[in-house]
mmCIF file of N, CA and C in Angstrom:
data_model
loop_
_atom_site.group_PDB
_atom_site.id
_atom_site.type_symbol
_atom_site.label_atom_id
_atom_site.label_comp_id
_atom_site.label_asym_id
_atom_site.label_seq_id
_atom_site.Cartn_x
_atom_site.Cartn_y
_atom_site.Cartn_z
ATOM 1 N N UNK A 1 12.260 -19.540 -16.766
ATOM 2 C CA UNK A 1 13.335 -20.291 -17.388
ATOM 3 C C UNK A 1 12.814 -21.575 -18.018
ATOM 4 N N UNK A 2 12.024 -22.324 -17.269
ATOM 5 C CA UNK A 2 11.510 -23.582 -17.803
ATOM 6 C C UNK A 2 10.555 -23.344 -18.962
ATOM 7 N N UNK A 3 9.882 -22.222 -18.946
ATOM 8 C CA UNK A 3 8.941 -21.919 -20.021
ATOM 9 C C UNK A 3 9.671 -21.800 -21.352
ATOM 10 N N UNK A 4 10.810 -21.136 -21.346
ATOM 11 C CA UNK A 4 11.580 -20.964 -22.571
ATOM 12 C C UNK A 4 12.119 -22.304 -23.073
ATOM 13 N N UNK A 5 12.542 -23.139 -22.140
ATOM 14 C CA UNK A 5 13.041 -24.458 -22.527
ATOM 15 C C UNK A 5 11.923 -25.300 -23.136
ATOM 16 N N UNK A 6 10.752 -25.241 -22.526
ATOM 17 C CA UNK A 6 9.619 -26.014 -23.048
ATOM 18 C C UNK A 6 9.178 -25.501 -24.419
ATOM 19 N N UNK A 7 9.235 -24.207 -24.629
ATOM 20 C CA UNK A 7 8.912 -23.659 -25.952
ATOM 21 C C UNK A 7 9.927 -24.136 -26.992
ATOM 22 N N UNK A 8 11.193 -24.172 -26.614
ATOM 23 C CA UNK A 8 12.231 -24.645 -27.537
ATOM 24 C C UNK A 8 12.059 -26.133 -27.847
ATOM 25 N N UNK A 9 11.739 -26.919 -26.839
ATOM 26 C CA UNK A 9 11.526 -28.359 -27.053
ATOM 27 C C UNK A 9 10.307 -28.589 -27.949
ATOM 28 N N UNK A 10 9.245 -27.855 -27.707
ATOM 29 C CA UNK A 10 8.045 -28.004 -28.539
ATOM 30 C C UNK A 10 8.323 -27.597 -29.974
ATOM 31 N N UNK A 11 9.096 -26.543 -30.171
ATOM 32 C CA UNK A 11 9.458 -26.130 -31.530
ATOM 33 C C UNK A 11 10.279 -27.209 -32.216
ATOM 34 N N UNK A 12 11.234 -27.764 -31.504
ATOM 35 C CA UNK A 12 12.052 -28.840 -32.073
ATOM 36 C C UNK A 12 11.202 -30.056 -32.416
ATOM 37 N N UNK A 13 10.267 -30.415 -31.547
ATOM 38 C CA UNK A 13 9.385 -31.551 -31.822
ATOM 39 C C UNK A 13 8.524 -31.297 -33.061
ATOM 40 N N UNK A 14 8.019 -30.098 -33.187
ATOM 41 C CA UNK A 14 7.200 -29.772 -34.359
ATOM 42 C C UNK A 14 8.006 -29.924 -35.639
ATOM 43 N N UNK A 15 9.241 -29.471 -35.622
ATOM 44 C CA UNK A 15 10.069 -29.576 -36.828
ATOM 45 C C UNK A 15 10.503 -31.015 -37.093
ATOM 46 N N UNK A 16 10.722 -31.784 -36.039
ATOM 47 C CA UNK A 16 11.046 -33.206 -36.222
ATOM 48 C C UNK A 16 9.861 -33.939 -36.849
ATOM 49 N N UNK A 17 8.653 -33.668 -36.355
ATOM 50 C CA UNK A 17 7.464 -34.270 -36.959
ATOM 51 C C UNK A 17 7.325 -33.855 -38.414
ATOM 52 N N UNK A 18 7.642 -32.615 -38.704
ATOM 53 C CA UNK A 18 7.552 -32.115 -40.081
ATOM 54 C C UNK A 18 8.503 -32.872 -40.996
ATOM 55 N N UNK A 19 9.714 -33.063 -40.542
ATOM 56 C CA UNK A 19 10.725 -33.700 -41.396
ATOM 57 C C UNK A 19 10.491 -35.205 -41.510
ATOM 58 N N UNK A 20 10.240 -35.859 -40.385
ATOM 59 C CA UNK A 20 10.108 -37.322 -40.410
ATOM 60 C C UNK A 20 8.846 -37.798 -41.116
ATOM 61 N N UNK A 21 7.733 -37.109 -40.914
ATOM 62 C CA UNK A 21 6.464 -37.555 -41.491
ATOM 63 C C UNK A 21 6.115 -36.852 -42.794
ATOM 64 N N UNK A 22 6.926 -35.868 -43.181
ATOM 65 C CA UNK A 22 6.677 -35.090 -44.391
ATOM 66 C C UNK A 22 5.246 -34.537 -44.385
ATOM 67 N N UNK A 23 4.839 -34.023 -43.230
ATOM 68 C CA UNK A 23 3.493 -33.499 -43.047
ATOM 69 C C UNK A 23 3.605 -32.040 -42.612
ATOM 70 N N UNK A 24 3.100 -31.135 -43.401
ATOM 71 C CA UNK A 24 3.228 -29.724 -43.080
ATOM 72 C C UNK A 24 2.042 -29.197 -42.272
ATOM 73 N N UNK A 25 0.974 -29.981 -42.147
ATOM 74 C CA UNK A 25 -0.206 -29.507 -41.435
ATOM 75 C C UNK A 25 -0.070 -29.726 -39.930
ATOM 76 N N UNK A 26 0.477 -30.840 -39.515
ATOM 77 C CA UNK A 26 0.555 -31.163 -38.089
ATOM 78 C C UNK A 26 1.318 -30.114 -37.272
ATOM 79 N N UNK A 27 2.439 -29.590 -37.736
ATOM 80 C CA UNK A 27 3.125 -28.556 -36.943
ATOM 81 C C UNK A 27 2.329 -27.258 -36.799
ATOM 82 N N UNK A 28 1.314 -27.056 -37.616
ATOM 83 C CA UNK A 28 0.489 -25.862 -37.463
ATOM 84 C C UNK A 28 -0.284 -25.879 -36.146
ATOM 85 N N UNK A 29 -0.516 -27.068 -35.595
ATOM 86 C CA UNK A 29 -1.138 -27.168 -34.271
ATOM 87 C C UNK A 29 -0.219 -26.533 -33.226
ATOM 88 N N UNK A 30 1.083 -26.750 -33.354
ATOM 89 C CA UNK A 30 2.044 -26.130 -32.453
ATOM 90 C C UNK A 30 2.032 -24.612 -32.609
ATOM 91 N N UNK A 31 1.950 -24.141 -33.854
ATOM 92 C CA UNK A 31 1.901 -22.704 -34.104
ATOM 93 C C UNK A 31 0.674 -22.101 -33.428
ATOM 94 N N UNK A 32 -0.444 -22.770 -33.557
ATOM 95 C CA UNK A 32 -1.679 -22.308 -32.933
ATOM 96 C C UNK A 32 -1.508 -22.233 -31.414
ATOM 97 N N UNK A 33 -0.888 -23.252 -30.831
ATOM 98 C CA UNK A 33 -0.655 -23.259 -29.385
ATOM 99 C C UNK A 33 0.307 -22.142 -28.973
ATOM 100 N N UNK A 34 1.357 -21.919 -29.758
ATOM 101 C CA UNK A 34 2.307 -20.862 -29.434
ATOM 102 C C UNK A 34 1.633 -19.488 -29.455
ATOM 103 N N UNK A 35 0.788 -19.258 -30.442
ATOM 104 C CA UNK A 35 0.078 -17.980 -30.512
ATOM 105 C C UNK A 35 -0.869 -17.841 -29.321
ATOM 106 N N UNK A 36 -1.520 -18.921 -28.936
ATOM 107 C CA UNK A 36 -2.377 -18.893 -27.758
ATOM 108 C C UNK A 36 -1.603 -18.590 -26.485
ATOM 109 N N UNK A 37 -0.422 -19.164 -26.357
ATOM 110 C CA UNK A 37 0.431 -18.882 -25.197
ATOM 111 C C UNK A 37 0.844 -17.415 -25.195
ATOM 112 N N UNK A 38 1.166 -16.901 -26.370
ATOM 113 C CA UNK A 38 1.554 -15.499 -26.460
ATOM 114 C C UNK A 38 0.429 -14.560 -26.084
ATOM 115 N N UNK A 39 -0.766 -14.832 -26.571
ATOM 116 C CA UNK A 39 -1.913 -13.979 -26.250
ATOM 117 C C UNK A 39 -2.227 -14.045 -24.761
ATOM 118 N N UNK A 40 -2.170 -15.222 -24.198
ATOM 119 C CA UNK A 40 -2.516 -15.404 -22.781
ATOM 120 C C UNK A 40 -1.528 -14.703 -21.848
ATOM 121 N N UNK A 41 -0.261 -14.674 -22.224
ATOM 122 C CA UNK A 41 0.774 -14.136 -21.341
ATOM 123 C C UNK A 41 1.203 -12.713 -21.666
ATOM 124 N N UNK A 42 0.543 -12.051 -22.595
ATOM 125 C CA UNK A 42 0.989 -10.726 -23.018
ATOM 126 C C UNK A 42 0.963 -9.710 -21.860
ATOM 127 N N UNK A 43 -0.058 -9.736 -21.053
ATOM 128 C CA UNK A 43 -0.140 -8.754 -19.965
ATOM 129 C C UNK A 43 0.704 -9.147 -18.755
ATOM 130 N N UNK A 44 0.742 -10.406 -18.415
ATOM 131 C CA UNK A 44 1.456 -10.852 -17.211
ATOM 132 C C UNK A 44 2.962 -10.937 -17.411
ATOM 133 N N UNK A 45 3.385 -11.520 -18.515
ATOM 134 C CA UNK A 45 4.816 -11.714 -18.767
ATOM 135 C C UNK A 45 5.088 -11.543 -20.263
ATOM 136 N N UNK A 46 5.369 -10.324 -20.692
ATOM 137 C CA UNK A 46 5.585 -10.072 -22.123
ATOM 138 C C UNK A 46 6.773 -10.830 -22.704
ATOM 139 N N UNK A 47 7.776 -11.142 -21.884
ATOM 140 C CA UNK A 47 8.932 -11.885 -22.398
ATOM 141 C C UNK A 47 8.525 -13.283 -22.847
ATOM 142 N N UNK A 48 7.676 -13.932 -22.080
ATOM 143 C CA UNK A 48 7.184 -15.256 -22.470
ATOM 144 C C UNK A 48 6.325 -15.143 -23.719
ATOM 145 N N UNK A 49 5.528 -14.092 -23.806
ATOM 146 C CA UNK A 49 4.676 -13.892 -24.976
ATOM 147 C C UNK A 49 5.523 -13.728 -26.237
ATOM 148 N N UNK A 50 6.558 -12.902 -26.161
ATOM 149 C CA UNK A 50 7.408 -12.701 -27.332
ATOM 150 C C UNK A 50 8.192 -13.964 -27.677
ATOM 151 N N UNK A 51 8.586 -14.729 -26.682
ATOM 152 C CA UNK A 51 9.254 -16.004 -26.942
ATOM 153 C C UNK A 51 8.302 -16.974 -27.638
ATOM 154 N N UNK A 52 7.039 -16.967 -27.237
ATOM 155 C CA UNK A 52 6.052 -17.834 -27.885
ATOM 156 C C UNK A 52 5.811 -17.394 -29.320
ATOM 157 N N UNK A 53 5.750 -16.079 -29.548
ATOM 158 C CA UNK A 53 5.588 -15.585 -30.920
ATOM 159 C C UNK A 53 6.806 -15.929 -31.777
ATOM 160 N N UNK A 54 7.992 -15.849 -31.195
ATOM 161 C CA UNK A 54 9.203 -16.228 -31.913
ATOM 162 C C UNK A 54 9.184 -17.717 -32.243
ATOM 163 N N UNK A 55 8.723 -18.536 -31.301
ATOM 164 C CA UNK A 55 8.631 -19.973 -31.561
ATOM 165 C C UNK A 55 7.633 -20.252 -32.689
ATOM 166 N N UNK A 56 6.533 -19.518 -32.708
ATOM 167 C CA UNK A 56 5.551 -19.684 -33.785
ATOM 168 C C UNK A 56 6.161 -19.284 -35.121
ATOM 169 N N UNK A 57 6.872 -18.156 -35.148
ATOM 170 C CA UNK A 57 7.513 -17.710 -36.383
ATOM 171 C C UNK A 57 8.562 -18.709 -36.852
ATOM 172 N N UNK A 58 9.376 -19.201 -35.923
ATOM 173 C CA UNK A 58 10.430 -20.152 -36.266
ATOM 174 C C UNK A 58 9.834 -21.465 -36.779
ATOM 175 N N UNK A 59 8.729 -21.891 -36.202
ATOM 176 C CA UNK A 59 8.074 -23.119 -36.655
ATOM 177 C C UNK A 59 7.504 -22.943 -38.047
ATOM 178 N N UNK A 60 6.875 -21.820 -38.304
ATOM 179 C CA UNK A 60 6.340 -21.561 -39.654
ATOM 180 C C UNK A 60 7.474 -21.501 -40.665
ATOM 181 N N UNK A 61 8.567 -20.838 -40.304
ATOM 182 C CA UNK A 61 9.715 -20.786 -41.202
ATOM 183 C C UNK A 61 10.272 -22.181 -41.455
ATOM 184 N N UNK A 62 10.324 -23.002 -40.418
ATOM 185 C CA UNK A 62 10.786 -24.373 -40.582
ATOM 186 C C UNK A 62 9.865 -25.207 -41.455
ATOM 187 N N UNK A 63 8.556 -24.965 -41.331
ATOM 188 C CA UNK A 63 7.590 -25.675 -42.174
ATOM 189 C C UNK A 63 7.822 -25.316 -43.631
ATOM 190 N N UNK A 64 8.029 -24.046 -43.895
ATOM 191 C CA UNK A 64 8.174 -23.589 -45.286
ATOM 192 C C UNK A 64 9.539 -23.929 -45.893
ATOM 193 N N UNK A 65 10.566 -23.992 -45.074
ATOM 194 C CA UNK A 65 11.917 -24.173 -45.602
ATOM 195 C C UNK A 65 12.397 -25.619 -45.643
ATOM 196 N N UNK A 66 11.765 -26.501 -44.890
ATOM 197 C CA UNK A 66 12.204 -27.903 -44.901
ATOM 198 C C UNK A 66 11.400 -28.687 -45.904
ATOM 199 N N UNK A 67 12.108 -29.477 -46.639
ATOM 200 C CA UNK A 67 11.477 -30.361 -47.616
ATOM 201 C C UNK A 67 12.147 -31.711 -47.539
ATOM 202 N N UNK A 68 11.396 -32.719 -47.878
ATOM 203 C CA UNK A 68 11.960 -34.073 -47.837
ATOM 204 C C UNK A 68 12.201 -34.575 -49.229
#
């Protein structure tokens, strides 16, 4: 449960940094971390892995769709 909340908070922080600083590169660090979390948890907990992949996808979509 806490893992999903932390993924959501990290995604929100990445998008806030994107909008406030008008920097599209910095949130890619979050995407990299989300993909790493997904790869690490694929065998033990696939639900967390898919949530991490969804967070990575949502962050990339937010990077591409938000403009200042």
